[in-house]
Short mmCIF file of C-alpha atoms in Angstrom, two decimals:
data_model
loop_
_atom_site.label_atom_id
_atom_site.label_comp_id
_atom_site.label_asym_id
_atom_site.label_seq_id
_atom_site.Cartn_x
_atom_site.Cartn_y
_atom_site.Cartn_z
CA MET P 605 -78.61 20.32 13.97
CA GLY P 606 -78.54 17.53 11.43
CA GLY P 607 -75.83 16.48 9.04
CA VAL P 608 -74.59 13.89 6.64
CA VAL P 609 -72.75 10.70 7.51
CA LEU P 610 -69.41 12.42 7.05
CA GLU P 611 -70.26 14.92 9.82
CA THR P 612 -71.99 12.69 12.38
CA LEU P 613 -70.23 9.29 12.04
CA SER P 614 -68.07 8.51 15.01
CA ASN P 615 -64.28 8.50 14.56
CA ARG P 616 -64.18 4.75 15.08
CA LYS P 617 -66.79 3.94 12.40
CA LEU P 618 -65.32 6.57 10.03
CA SER P 619 -61.90 4.90 10.44
CA ILE P 620 -63.31 1.50 9.66
CA LEU P 621 -65.07 2.88 6.53
CA ALA P 622 -61.91 4.66 5.37
CA VAL P 623 -59.72 1.60 5.94
CA SER P 624 -62.20 -0.62 4.11
CA LEU P 625 -62.15 1.68 1.10
CA LEU P 626 -58.38 1.89 1.10
CA LEU P 627 -58.17 -1.96 1.28
CA LEU P 628 -60.55 -2.18 -1.68
CA LEU P 629 -58.35 0.22 -3.61
CA PHE P 630 -55.30 -1.80 -2.66
CA VAL P 631 -56.98 -4.96 -3.97
CA PHE P 632 -57.51 -3.16 -7.31
CA PHE P 633 -53.82 -2.39 -7.48
CA LEU P 634 -52.83 -5.98 -6.58
CA ILE P 635 -55.12 -7.39 -9.22
CA GLY P 636 -53.61 -5.16 -11.84
CA GLY P 637 -50.01 -5.65 -10.70
CA LEU P 638 -50.00 -9.37 -9.90
CA VAL P 639 -52.83 -10.98 -11.83
CA ALA P 640 -53.47 -8.99 -15.01
CA PRO P 641 -50.92 -8.99 -17.83
CA ALA P 642 -50.05 -5.86 -19.77
CA PRO P 643 -53.15 -4.11 -21.24
CA SER P 644 -52.00 -4.60 -24.85
CA SER P 645 -49.58 -6.45 -27.04
CA VAL P 646 -47.75 -5.45 -30.20
CA MET P 647 -46.81 -7.84 -33.02
CA ASN P 648 -44.50 -6.81 -35.84
CA MET P 649 -45.06 -9.20 -38.77
CA LEU P 650 -43.44 -9.30 -42.14
CA THR P 651 -45.65 -9.86 -45.19
CA THR P 652 -44.96 -12.49 -47.76
CA LYS P 653 -44.49 -11.40 -51.42
CA CYS P 654 -46.71 -13.52 -53.63
CA TYR P 655 -46.47 -13.71 -57.43
CA ASP P 656 -49.85 -13.30 -59.22
CA LYS P 657 -49.69 -14.94 -62.62
CA HIS P 658 -53.27 -14.19 -63.43
CA VAL P 659 -53.43 -10.53 -62.43
CA TYR P 660 -55.83 -9.70 -65.24
CA ALA P 661 -58.16 -12.62 -64.53
CA HIS P 662 -61.78 -11.61 -63.76
CA GLU P 663 -62.15 -13.84 -60.73
CA LYS P 664 -60.51 -12.55 -57.53
CA LYS P 665 -58.23 -15.01 -55.86
CA TRP P 666 -56.88 -15.10 -52.32
CA TYR P 667 -53.10 -15.35 -51.94
CA ILE P 668 -52.23 -17.31 -48.84
CA PRO P 669 -48.58 -16.99 -47.53
CA ARG P 670 -48.33 -20.57 -46.10
CA GLY P 671 -50.02 -23.89 -45.75
CA LEU P 672 -51.34 -26.35 -48.37
CA HIS P 673 -52.54 -23.56 -50.60
CA ALA P 674 -49.46 -21.34 -50.29
CA CYS P 675 -48.86 -18.90 -53.13
CA ASP P 676 -45.75 -18.71 -55.38
CA GLN P 677 -43.37 -16.56 -53.33
CA ILE P 678 -40.83 -13.94 -54.37
CA ASP P 679 -37.85 -13.77 -52.00
CA ASP P 680 -36.38 -10.49 -53.24
CA LEU P 681 -37.99 -8.00 -55.57
CA SER P 682 -34.51 -6.79 -56.71
CA ASN P 683 -33.60 -10.30 -57.91
CA PRO P 684 -32.83 -10.40 -61.67
CA VAL P 685 -35.37 -13.23 -61.97
CA VAL P 686 -38.10 -10.65 -61.40
CA ASN P 687 -37.03 -8.71 -64.48
CA ASP P 688 -36.50 -11.85 -66.52
CA LYS P 689 -40.03 -13.01 -65.84
CA ARG P 690 -41.27 -9.43 -66.47
CA ILE P 691 -43.02 -9.32 -63.15
CA GLU P 692 -44.78 -5.99 -62.89
CA ALA P 693 -45.72 -4.16 -59.66
CA SER P 694 -49.42 -5.18 -60.06
CA MET P 695 -48.35 -8.87 -60.10
CA VAL P 696 -46.88 -8.64 -56.55
CA VAL P 697 -49.21 -9.31 -53.71
CA PHE P 698 -48.04 -8.59 -50.16
CA SER P 699 -49.84 -11.19 -48.07
CA LEU P 700 -50.16 -11.77 -44.30
CA TRP P 701 -52.02 -14.37 -42.38
CA LEU P 702 -52.91 -13.28 -38.89
CA PRO P 703 -51.70 -14.52 -36.48
CA TYR P 704 -48.20 -15.88 -37.02
CA PRO P 705 -47.55 -19.55 -36.25
CA ARG P 706 -45.40 -20.38 -33.19
CA GLU P 707 -43.18 -23.51 -32.90
CA ASN P 708 -44.75 -24.86 -36.09
CA LYS P 709 -48.23 -24.51 -34.65
CA GLN P 710 -50.81 -22.23 -36.17
CA LEU P 711 -52.18 -19.92 -33.50
CA ASN P 712 -55.52 -18.23 -33.72
CA MET P 713 -56.94 -14.89 -32.83
CA SER P 714 -59.26 -14.68 -29.76
CA ARG P 715 -62.41 -12.85 -29.13
CA TRP P 716 -60.88 -11.82 -25.80
CA PHE P 717 -58.68 -9.45 -27.78
CA GLN P 718 -61.68 -7.16 -28.25
CA ASN P 719 -60.20 -4.86 -30.85
CA MET P 720 -57.30 -4.72 -33.29
CA LEU P 721 -55.30 -1.73 -34.62
CA THR P 722 -52.72 -2.10 -37.43
CA VAL P 723 -50.13 0.22 -38.91
CA ILE P 724 -47.66 -0.28 -41.82
CA GLN P 725 -43.93 0.10 -41.73
CA MET P 726 -42.33 0.38 -45.21
CA ASP P 727 -38.89 -0.94 -46.04
CA ILE P 728 -37.71 1.25 -48.93
CA GLU P 729 -34.15 0.81 -50.03
CA HIS P 730 -32.04 3.65 -51.40
CA HIS P 731 -30.94 3.24 -55.04
CA ASP P 732 -29.50 5.83 -57.31
CA ASN P 733 -31.42 4.52 -60.30
CA ASN P 734 -34.73 4.74 -58.36
CA PRO P 735 -34.36 7.50 -55.78
CA LEU P 736 -37.01 8.88 -53.50
CA SER P 737 -35.64 12.35 -53.04
CA LYS P 738 -37.61 14.19 -55.72
CA TYR P 739 -40.73 12.33 -54.76
CA THR P 740 -40.82 13.33 -51.09
CA ASN P 741 -44.25 12.94 -49.52
CA ALA P 742 -45.55 10.83 -52.36
CA THR P 743 -48.92 9.20 -52.10
CA MET P 744 -49.01 5.39 -52.01
CA ARG P 745 -52.27 3.83 -53.35
CA MET P 746 -53.00 0.34 -52.14
CA GLU P 747 -55.48 -2.17 -53.45
CA VAL P 748 -56.39 -4.05 -50.23
CA ARG P 749 -58.46 -7.06 -49.48
CA LEU P 750 -59.25 -8.19 -45.94
CA GLY P 751 -60.57 -11.68 -45.42
CA TYR P 752 -61.45 -14.00 -42.50
CA ARG P 753 -62.24 -17.57 -41.67
CA ASN P 754 -62.64 -19.72 -38.63
CA GLN P 755 -60.75 -22.72 -37.43
CA GLN P 756 -63.36 -25.27 -38.66
CA ASP P 757 -63.39 -23.79 -42.16
CA ASN P 758 -61.34 -25.15 -45.01
CA GLU P 759 -57.94 -23.57 -45.30
CA SER P 760 -58.72 -21.99 -48.65
CA ASP P 761 -62.26 -20.93 -47.70
CA TRP P 762 -61.56 -17.26 -46.98
CA LYS P 763 -64.48 -14.92 -46.93
CA GLU P 764 -64.08 -11.27 -47.84
CA LEU P 765 -64.62 -8.67 -45.12
CA ILE P 766 -63.84 -5.70 -47.28
CA SER P 767 -62.09 -4.82 -50.54
CA THR P 768 -61.04 -1.25 -51.09
CA HIS P 769 -58.56 1.23 -52.50
CA GLU P 770 -56.74 3.30 -49.95
CA ASP P 771 -54.25 6.22 -50.26
CA ARG P 772 -51.55 6.80 -47.67
CA PRO P 773 -49.05 9.68 -47.66
CA LEU P 774 -45.44 8.38 -47.70
CA ARG P 775 -43.25 10.59 -45.51
CA CYS P 776 -39.62 9.51 -45.50
CA ASP P 777 -36.29 10.99 -44.54
CA THR P 778 -34.38 11.04 -47.78
CA ASP P 779 -30.99 11.90 -46.25
CA ARG P 780 -29.55 8.39 -46.61
CA VAL P 781 -26.47 6.82 -48.21
CA LYS P 782 -26.38 4.10 -50.87
CA ASP P 783 -27.73 0.66 -49.89
CA ASP P 784 -29.33 2.09 -46.78
CA TYR P 785 -33.00 2.21 -46.05
CA TYR P 786 -35.12 5.36 -45.82
CA ARG P 787 -36.57 6.11 -42.50
CA CYS P 788 -40.32 6.43 -43.06
CA GLU P 789 -43.15 7.22 -40.77
CA LEU P 790 -45.63 4.56 -39.75
CA LEU P 791 -48.75 4.46 -41.95
CA SER P 792 -52.21 3.96 -40.43
CA PHE P 793 -53.72 0.83 -41.90
CA PHE P 794 -57.01 -0.49 -40.41
CA GLU P 795 -58.78 -0.81 -37.07
CA LEU P 796 -61.39 -3.49 -36.12
CA GLY P 797 -63.78 -2.89 -33.29
CA SER P 798 -64.05 -6.61 -32.62
CA VAL P 799 -61.85 -9.68 -33.17
CA HIS P 800 -64.64 -12.15 -33.91
CA TYR P 801 -62.92 -14.58 -36.23
CA ASP P 802 -60.01 -16.99 -35.72
CA TYR P 803 -57.87 -15.98 -38.73
CA TYR P 804 -57.52 -12.85 -40.84
CA LEU P 805 -55.88 -12.65 -44.25
CA ILE P 806 -54.53 -9.39 -45.78
CA ASN P 807 -53.67 -9.02 -49.48
CA ILE P 808 -52.01 -5.79 -50.63
CA ARG P 809 -51.18 -4.66 -54.14
CA LEU P 810 -49.22 -1.53 -55.12
CA PRO P 811 -49.99 -1.28 -58.89
CA VAL P 812 -48.26 1.42 -60.97
CA TYR P 813 -50.33 3.37 -63.49
CA GLN P 814 -48.11 5.73 -65.55
CA SER P 815 -51.00 7.46 -67.25
CA LYS P 816 -52.69 8.28 -63.91
CA ASP P 817 -49.55 9.09 -61.97
CA VAL P 818 -50.40 6.41 -59.42
CA ASN P 819 -47.61 4.96 -57.24
CA LEU P 820 -44.88 6.79 -59.10
CA GLY P 821 -41.67 7.52 -57.27
CA LEU P 822 -42.17 5.22 -54.32
CA GLY P 823 -38.59 4.07 -54.55
CA THR P 824 -37.37 0.49 -54.30
CA ILE P 825 -39.84 -1.24 -51.90
CA LYS P 826 -38.21 -4.24 -50.34
CA ASP P 827 -40.81 -5.35 -47.73
CA ILE P 828 -43.89 -4.30 -45.88
CA HIS P 829 -44.24 -4.84 -42.12
CA ILE P 830 -47.66 -4.86 -40.54
CA ILE P 831 -47.64 -3.91 -36.85
CA THR P 832 -50.68 -5.21 -34.96
CA ILE P 833 -51.83 -3.85 -31.60
CA PHE P 834 -54.54 -5.66 -29.68
CA GLN P 835 -55.82 -5.95 -26.13
CA ASN P 836 -54.36 -8.90 -24.19
CA GLY P 837 -56.88 -11.67 -23.59
CA GLY P 838 -55.68 -12.15 -20.00
CA PHE P 839 -56.20 -8.48 -19.24
CA THR P 840 -59.71 -8.60 -20.83
CA LYS P 841 -60.66 -11.40 -18.48
CA VAL P 842 -59.53 -9.43 -15.46
CA TRP P 843 -61.29 -6.30 -16.72
CA PHE P 844 -64.56 -8.13 -17.34
CA SER P 845 -64.35 -9.71 -13.85
CA LEU P 846 -63.83 -6.34 -12.20
CA LYS P 847 -66.77 -4.80 -14.02
CA THR P 848 -68.98 -7.80 -13.31
CA THR P 849 -68.06 -7.56 -9.57
CA MET P 850 -68.42 -3.80 -9.14
CA PHE P 851 -71.67 -3.39 -11.12
CA PRO P 852 -73.98 -4.87 -8.32
CA VAL P 853 -71.83 -3.24 -5.58
CA ILE P 854 -72.38 0.21 -6.99
CA ILE P 855 -76.08 -0.48 -7.55
CA ALA P 856 -76.48 -1.61 -3.94
CA VAL P 857 -74.74 1.43 -2.51
CA LEU P 858 -76.74 3.71 -4.83
CA VAL P 859 -80.09 2.17 -3.74
CA TRP P 860 -79.03 2.56 -0.06
CA PHE P 861 -78.08 6.23 -0.60
CA TRP P 862 -81.27 7.19 -2.44
CA ARG P 863 -83.44 5.37 0.07
CA ARG P 864 -81.96 7.51 2.82
CA VAL P 865 -82.54 10.66 0.76
CA LYS P 866 -86.21 9.77 0.13
CA LEU P 867 -86.84 9.41 3.84
CA LEU P 868 -86.24 13.09 4.29
CA SER P 869 -89.24 15.44 4.67
CA ARG P 870 -87.75 17.78 2.01
CA GLN P 871 -86.96 17.42 -1.62
CA PRO P 872 -83.45 16.17 -2.61
CA ASN P 873 -81.01 19.03 -2.94
CA LEU P 874 -78.71 19.67 -5.89
CA LEU P 875 -75.71 17.79 -4.40
CA GLU P 876 -77.80 14.74 -3.68
CA ARG P 877 -79.33 14.74 -7.15
CA THR P 878 -75.90 15.10 -8.72
CA LEU P 879 -74.52 12.29 -6.59
CA LEU P 880 -77.40 10.10 -7.74
CA THR P 881 -76.68 10.94 -11.44
CA LEU P 882 -72.93 10.15 -10.86
CA GLY P 883 -73.79 6.74 -9.35
CA ILE P 884 -76.20 5.92 -12.17
CA VAL P 885 -73.68 6.84 -14.87
CA LEU P 886 -70.94 4.84 -13.15
CA SER P 887 -73.28 1.93 -12.97
CA ILE P 888 -73.94 2.19 -16.72
CA MET P 889 -70.17 2.26 -17.37
CA ASN P 890 -69.73 -0.71 -15.07
CA CYS P 891 -72.42 -2.75 -16.74
CA PRO P 892 -70.49 -5.62 -18.33
CA LEU P 893 -72.14 -5.57 -21.75
CA GLU P 894 -68.77 -6.62 -23.26
CA TRP P 895 -69.52 -10.24 -22.36
CA PHE P 896 -71.79 -10.38 -25.44
CA THR P 897 -68.76 -9.88 -27.72
CA LEU P 898 -67.64 -13.45 -26.82
CA TRP P 899 -70.76 -14.85 -28.66
CA PHE P 900 -71.74 -12.09 -31.19
CA ASN P 901 -69.84 -9.91 -33.59
CA LEU P 902 -70.34 -6.42 -32.19
CA PRO P 903 -67.85 -3.96 -33.84
CA TRP P 904 -69.75 -1.03 -32.34
CA MET P 905 -69.11 -2.18 -28.82
CA SER P 906 -65.85 -0.17 -28.60
CA ILE P 907 -67.73 2.96 -29.59
CA LEU P 908 -70.38 2.25 -26.97
CA SER P 909 -67.67 1.76 -24.30
CA ASP P 910 -66.10 5.13 -25.29
CA ILE P 911 -69.49 6.85 -25.12
CA ARG P 912 -70.18 5.40 -21.63
CA GLN P 913 -66.76 6.48 -20.43
CA GLY P 914 -67.23 9.93 -21.94
CA ALA P 915 -70.62 10.25 -20.19
CA PHE P 916 -68.90 9.43 -16.95
CA TYR P 917 -66.20 11.93 -17.64
CA ALA P 918 -68.87 14.67 -18.15
CA THR P 919 -70.81 13.75 -15.10
CA LEU P 920 -67.72 13.47 -12.84
CA LEU P 921 -66.33 16.82 -14.02
CA SER P 922 -69.71 18.46 -13.60
CA PHE P 923 -70.09 16.94 -10.05
CA TRP P 924 -66.78 18.31 -8.94
CA MET P 925 -67.85 21.83 -10.08
CA ILE P 926 -71.10 21.62 -8.19
CA PHE P 927 -69.48 19.89 -5.19
CA ALA P 928 -66.94 22.75 -4.76
CA GLY P 929 -69.45 25.47 -5.75
CA GLU P 930 -72.00 24.45 -3.15
CA HIS P 931 -69.49 24.92 -0.41
CA ILE P 932 -68.15 28.27 -1.64
CA MET P 933 -71.47 30.11 -1.56
CA VAL P 934 -72.75 31.78 1.62
CA VAL P 935 -76.10 30.30 0.70
CA PRO P 936 -75.83 27.19 -1.53
CA LYS P 937 -77.41 27.79 -4.96
CA ASN P 938 -79.12 24.38 -4.96
CA ASN P 939 -80.04 25.13 -8.55
CA LEU P 940 -78.47 23.50 -11.68
CA ARG P 941 -79.08 26.70 -13.73
CA SER P 942 -76.68 28.55 -11.51
CA TYR P 943 -73.82 26.48 -12.86
CA TRP P 944 -74.72 26.79 -16.51
CA LYS P 945 -71.41 28.41 -17.42
CA HIS P 946 -69.35 25.65 -15.77
CA LEU P 947 -71.50 22.81 -17.10
CA THR P 948 -71.72 24.30 -20.62
CA SER P 949 -67.93 24.21 -21.02
CA VAL P 950 -67.82 20.60 -19.73
CA VAL P 951 -70.63 19.48 -22.03
CA PHE P 952 -69.15 21.30 -25.03
CA GLY P 953 -65.78 19.63 -24.47
CA CYS P 954 -67.36 16.18 -24.20
CA VAL P 955 -69.48 16.79 -27.29
CA CYS P 956 -66.34 17.73 -29.26
CA MET P 957 -64.76 14.47 -28.05
CA PHE P 958 -67.86 12.53 -29.22
CA VAL P 959 -67.74 14.22 -32.66
CA PHE P 960 -64.11 13.42 -33.00
CA GLU P 961 -64.73 9.82 -31.98
CA MET P 962 -67.52 9.35 -34.51
CA CYS P 963 -65.49 10.92 -37.26
CA GLU P 964 -62.93 8.12 -36.89
CA LYS P 965 -64.48 5.03 -35.25
CA GLY P 966 -68.01 5.68 -36.53
CA MET P 967 -66.82 5.66 -40.17
CA GLN P 968 -64.72 2.57 -39.45
CA LEU P 969 -67.86 0.55 -38.87
CA ALA P 970 -68.40 0.66 -42.64
CA ASN P 971 -64.70 0.82 -43.73
CA PRO P 972 -62.08 -0.36 -41.18
CA PHE P 973 -59.40 1.30 -43.36
CA TYR P 974 -60.85 4.75 -42.99
CA THR P 975 -58.89 7.22 -40.97
CA ILE P 976 -58.75 11.04 -40.68
CA TRP P 977 -55.01 10.78 -40.31
CA VAL P 978 -54.53 10.20 -44.05
CA SER P 979 -54.60 13.74 -45.26
CA GLU P 980 -52.35 16.59 -44.06
CA THR P 981 -55.41 18.58 -42.98
CA GLY P 982 -56.93 15.66 -41.13
CA THR P 983 -53.59 14.90 -39.34
CA GLN P 984 -53.15 18.55 -38.26
CA LEU P 985 -56.77 18.73 -37.03
CA ALA P 986 -56.45 15.46 -35.12
CA LEU P 987 -53.15 16.55 -33.51
CA ALA P 988 -54.68 19.96 -32.72
CA PHE P 989 -57.65 18.24 -31.09
CA ILE P 990 -55.42 16.04 -28.84
CA ILE P 991 -53.31 19.07 -27.84
CA LEU P 992 -56.40 21.19 -27.13
CA ALA P 993 -57.95 18.33 -25.19
CA GLY P 994 -54.83 18.05 -23.03
CA ILE P 995 -54.78 21.83 -22.48
CA ALA P 996 -58.50 21.78 -21.63
CA ALA P 997 -58.03 19.03 -19.12
CA CYS P 998 -55.16 20.83 -17.42
CA THR P 999 -57.09 24.11 -17.40
CA TYR P 1000 -60.07 22.35 -15.78
CA PHE P 1001 -57.82 20.90 -13.11
CA LEU P 1002 -56.30 24.32 -12.35
CA PHE P 1003 -59.76 25.88 -12.14
CA LEU P 1004 -60.97 23.11 -9.84
CA SER P 1005 -57.89 23.60 -7.70
CA TYR P 1006 -58.73 27.32 -7.50
CA MET P 1007 -62.30 26.50 -6.42
CA ILE P 1008 -61.15 24.12 -3.74
CA TYR P 1009 -58.63 26.76 -2.54
CA ARG P 1010 -61.62 29.18 -2.24
CA VAL P 1011 -63.47 26.57 -0.25
CA PHE P 1012 -60.49 26.18 2.14
CA LYS P 1013 -60.12 29.99 2.41
CA ASN P 1014 -63.89 30.36 3.10
CA ILE P 1015 -63.83 27.75 5.81
CA SER P 1016 -60.64 29.23 7.34
CA ALA P 1017 -62.40 32.64 7.55
CA LYS P 1018 -65.36 31.14 9.38
CA LYS P 1019 -63.05 29.51 12.00
CA THR P 1020 -62.67 32.88 13.67
CA ALA P 1021 -66.09 32.31 15.10
CA LEU P 1022 -65.06 29.06 16.83
CA PRO P 1023 -63.58 30.61 20.00
CA GLN P 1024 -67.00 32.11 20.78
CA MET P 1025 -68.63 28.67 20.79
CA SER P 1026 -68.85 26.17 23.65
CA ASN P 1027 -66.17 23.49 23.80
CA LEU P 1028 -68.37 20.74 22.61
CA ARG P 1029 -69.61 22.66 19.60
CA LYS P 1030 -66.12 24.01 18.79
CA ASN P 1031 -64.64 20.48 18.92
CA PHE P 1032 -67.47 19.25 16.72
CA TYR P 1033 -66.76 21.83 14.03
CA LEU P 1034 -63.01 21.38 14.23
CA GLY P 1035 -63.41 17.66 13.58
CA LEU P 1036 -65.95 18.39 10.84
CA ILE P 1037 -63.55 20.85 9.14
CA PHE P 1038 -60.68 18.33 9.27
CA ARG P 1039 -62.88 15.57 7.73
CA PHE P 1040 -64.12 17.91 4.99
CA LYS P 1041 -60.68 19.27 4.07
CA PHE P 1042 -59.35 15.75 3.88
CA LEU P 1043 -62.17 14.76 1.50
CA MET P 1044 -61.45 17.76 -0.62
CA VAL P 1045 -57.75 16.77 -0.88
CA LEU P 1046 -58.77 13.31 -1.97
CA THR P 1047 -61.11 14.88 -4.54
CA LEU P 1048 -58.22 16.93 -5.92
CA LEU P 1049 -56.02 13.84 -6.07
CA CYS P 1050 -58.77 11.93 -7.93
CA ALA P 1051 -59.12 14.76 -10.39
CA ALA P 1052 -55.38 14.89 -11.00
CA LEU P 1053 -55.17 11.15 -11.70
CA THR P 1054 -58.23 11.41 -13.98
CA VAL P 1055 -56.66 14.19 -16.02
CA ILE P 1056 -53.38 12.34 -16.26
CA PHE P 1057 -55.10 9.17 -17.44
CA PHE P 1058 -57.11 11.14 -20.03
CA ILE P 1059 -54.02 12.75 -21.52
CA ILE P 1060 -51.97 9.50 -21.47
CA SER P 1061 -54.84 7.55 -23.15
CA GLN P 1062 -55.24 10.16 -25.88
CA VAL P 1063 -51.48 10.31 -26.65
CA SER P 1064 -51.04 6.52 -26.34
CA GLU P 1065 -53.81 5.83 -28.85
CA GLY P 1066 -52.74 8.65 -31.15
CA GLN P 1067 -49.04 7.86 -31.31
CA TRP P 1068 -49.59 4.84 -33.55
CA LYS P 1069 -51.76 6.93 -35.96
CA TRP P 1070 -49.65 10.05 -36.37
CA GLY P 1071 -46.60 7.92 -37.26
CA ASP P 1072 -44.24 8.85 -34.56
CA ASP P 1073 -42.73 5.60 -33.34
CA GLY P 1074 -40.16 7.46 -31.29
CA ILE P 1075 -42.75 8.26 -28.58
CA SER P 1076 -43.17 5.56 -25.96
CA LEU P 1077 -46.03 6.41 -23.60
CA GLU P 1078 -47.88 3.55 -22.01
CA TYR P 1079 -49.71 2.74 -18.82
CA SER P 1080 -49.50 -0.41 -16.74
CA SER P 1081 -52.30 -2.71 -15.70
CA ALA P 1082 -51.92 -1.70 -12.14
CA PHE P 1083 -52.34 1.99 -13.06
CA LEU P 1084 -55.38 1.17 -15.20
CA THR P 1085 -57.15 -1.05 -12.63
CA GLY P 1086 -55.95 0.80 -9.48
CA SER P 1087 -55.37 4.47 -10.17
CA VAL P 1088 -58.20 4.82 -12.72
CA TYR P 1089 -60.95 2.22 -12.56
CA GLY P 1090 -60.58 1.25 -8.91
CA MET P 1091 -60.15 4.89 -7.86
CA TRP P 1092 -63.35 5.99 -9.66
CA ASN P 1093 -65.41 3.16 -8.02
CA VAL P 1094 -63.90 3.63 -4.54
CA TYR P 1095 -64.34 7.43 -4.75
CA VAL P 1096 -67.97 7.21 -5.74
CA ILE P 1097 -68.70 4.58 -3.09
CA GLY P 1098 -67.13 6.88 -0.52
CA LEU P 1099 -69.14 9.86 -1.63
CA LEU P 1100 -72.42 7.98 -1.64
CA SER P 1101 -71.60 6.62 1.82
CA LEU P 1102 -70.29 9.83 3.41
CA TYR P 1103 -72.86 12.27 1.85
CA ALA P 1104 -75.83 10.12 2.61
CA PRO P 1105 -78.24 11.77 5.14
CA SER P 1106 -77.41 10.75 8.67
CA HIS P 1107 -79.90 9.46 11.25
CA LYS P 1108 -78.07 11.27 14.09
CA GLN P 1109 -79.14 14.69 15.32
CA TYR P 1110 -77.48 17.23 17.56
CA THR P 1111 -79.65 18.93 20.12
CA GLN P 1112 -78.90 21.47 22.83
CA THR P 1113 -79.20 20.87 26.58
CA ASN P 1114 -78.34 23.02 29.63
CA ASP P 1115 -74.92 22.27 31.27
CA THR P 1116 -75.25 23.24 34.95
CA SER P 1117 -71.48 23.24 35.41
CA ASP P 1118 -70.76 26.40 33.51
CA GLY P 1119 -74.21 27.71 32.58
CA SER P 1120 -73.53 27.50 28.86
CA GLN P 1121 -75.45 25.66 26.34
CA GLU P 1122 -73.81 22.45 25.11
CA GLU P 1123 -74.69 19.97 22.40
CA GLU P 1124 -74.99 16.25 22.82
CA VAL P 1125 -75.40 13.47 20.24
CA GLN P 1126 -78.75 11.89 20.33
CA LEU P 1127 -79.85 8.94 18.19
CA THR P 1128 -83.15 9.60 16.47
CA GLN P 1129 -85.16 8.30 13.57
CA ILE P 1130 -85.94 11.90 12.44
CA PRO P 1131 -84.30 12.42 9.03
CA THR P 1132 -81.61 15.13 8.61
CA GLU P 1133 -82.37 18.32 6.79
CA THR P 1134 -79.14 20.13 5.92
CA SER P 1135 -75.45 19.59 6.05
CA ALA P 1136 -73.84 20.85 9.25
CA MET P 1137 -70.88 22.23 7.24
CA THR P 1138 -73.19 24.15 4.94
CA SER P 1139 -75.16 25.44 7.91
CA PHE P 1140 -71.91 26.50 9.66
CA ILE P 1141 -70.67 28.45 6.61
CA SER P 1142 -74.02 30.08 5.99
CA LYS P 1143 -74.78 30.90 9.66
CA GLU P 1144 -71.37 32.39 10.43
CA ALA P 1145 -71.37 34.41 7.24
CA GLN P 1146 -74.78 35.88 8.06
CA GLU P 1147 -73.68 36.74 11.63
#
């Protein structure tokens, strides 16, 4: 009677393997908790109000907030001087040079930041002569220019990345007293898939066109704050190092696993093929392609990373369905078509995620200011998608829990046949059942943490876009490196190791002491054929 490594490995060797995997997972937690900084940082920066004297000039000019080529600044738009000089709204340019200086030293952006998300916070003051009440949910049209330059370039040599007109709905709470500020929702601004340049310059105009009803009723705008969220460079270095380390490790374990499978005299079964696919997809996700972003401008790398992670989600969720399903059946199906209902729902959900991703980030490759959160319909659809994605993830976990419960119930029903077995065979199956149940519990724990991370990541990314700054939902570096990335890698390594075909085989010999047939462990080079647990369930069910 053959088996897999999980069933035939001695308790001592199994303990060594389990402790090694736990230590590896603990190292992931330590790296995230002690070495890596927070995954992301947030900077709230105030724009500088520049005075454009040549607003109608044909040549476009960059308005720089500081330095040798600093613009003429306006301290307060409500200052009487503004009216005396007849400064119109189209003559005011809100300018921001990213990043801010610190201790009189100009800092620079880093390619280690990987991506950058920005939102706008409006400071609109309440005035009786220019109220916002009857213009609730007005649309603000911005003329935006986004430029860049590197450290070795001349301070005035800004190159244009994009120039566009963007509309943003202005949603504010108008229940405010005099000289107070309206409480307005955050406005989605732009998102860059790479931070390739040292400096970025933002110029914003809010021109008023009476004849076209553009920017009417926006109230008294005092200032514009731009909130920038980017990945910490220190965390990126740790993340790249982990992926670079785990990529060859997973490849080595995967080659070892498949080599053992190919030594068998039969064709690989469904579970083995699914494990191979899971290992390949994890290797693709681990492949540290992000290193290229340190030398090349690759704004599509974030989309590629999301696609790789989505493919891993789909494969992992499909594997759990097959893994549980193959141990529920009296006779394992060993056929992918038998799981078409389960897999179709998983694939459909992942395709919906991909379409949603491309509708936002795919369009941002051409226009970083594009977002589906601008319109009321787009916002409702995006929120509905996040809610449905969370519900679907929870439903999947409940269904998987039910399948694992059926596995436990099925195994418990077969335990009634154990008293009829010899002591050696009974002890073997008791130990096997304990090992298998323990692995199933770990599978359920891994699924729970995966679902939790998926929901948190969706909400954490979306909270900056739907404008609710009251929600604070973040995850730490230790959770990301340990409970998510480390757990996935350790779990897959454990599965590939424990479900690899074993080189041990159980044979039957005559025991002269009690006349019964007992089993003994015999080392052999003959490859195994079937899992002992599967054989036990099938055999006892048929009897």
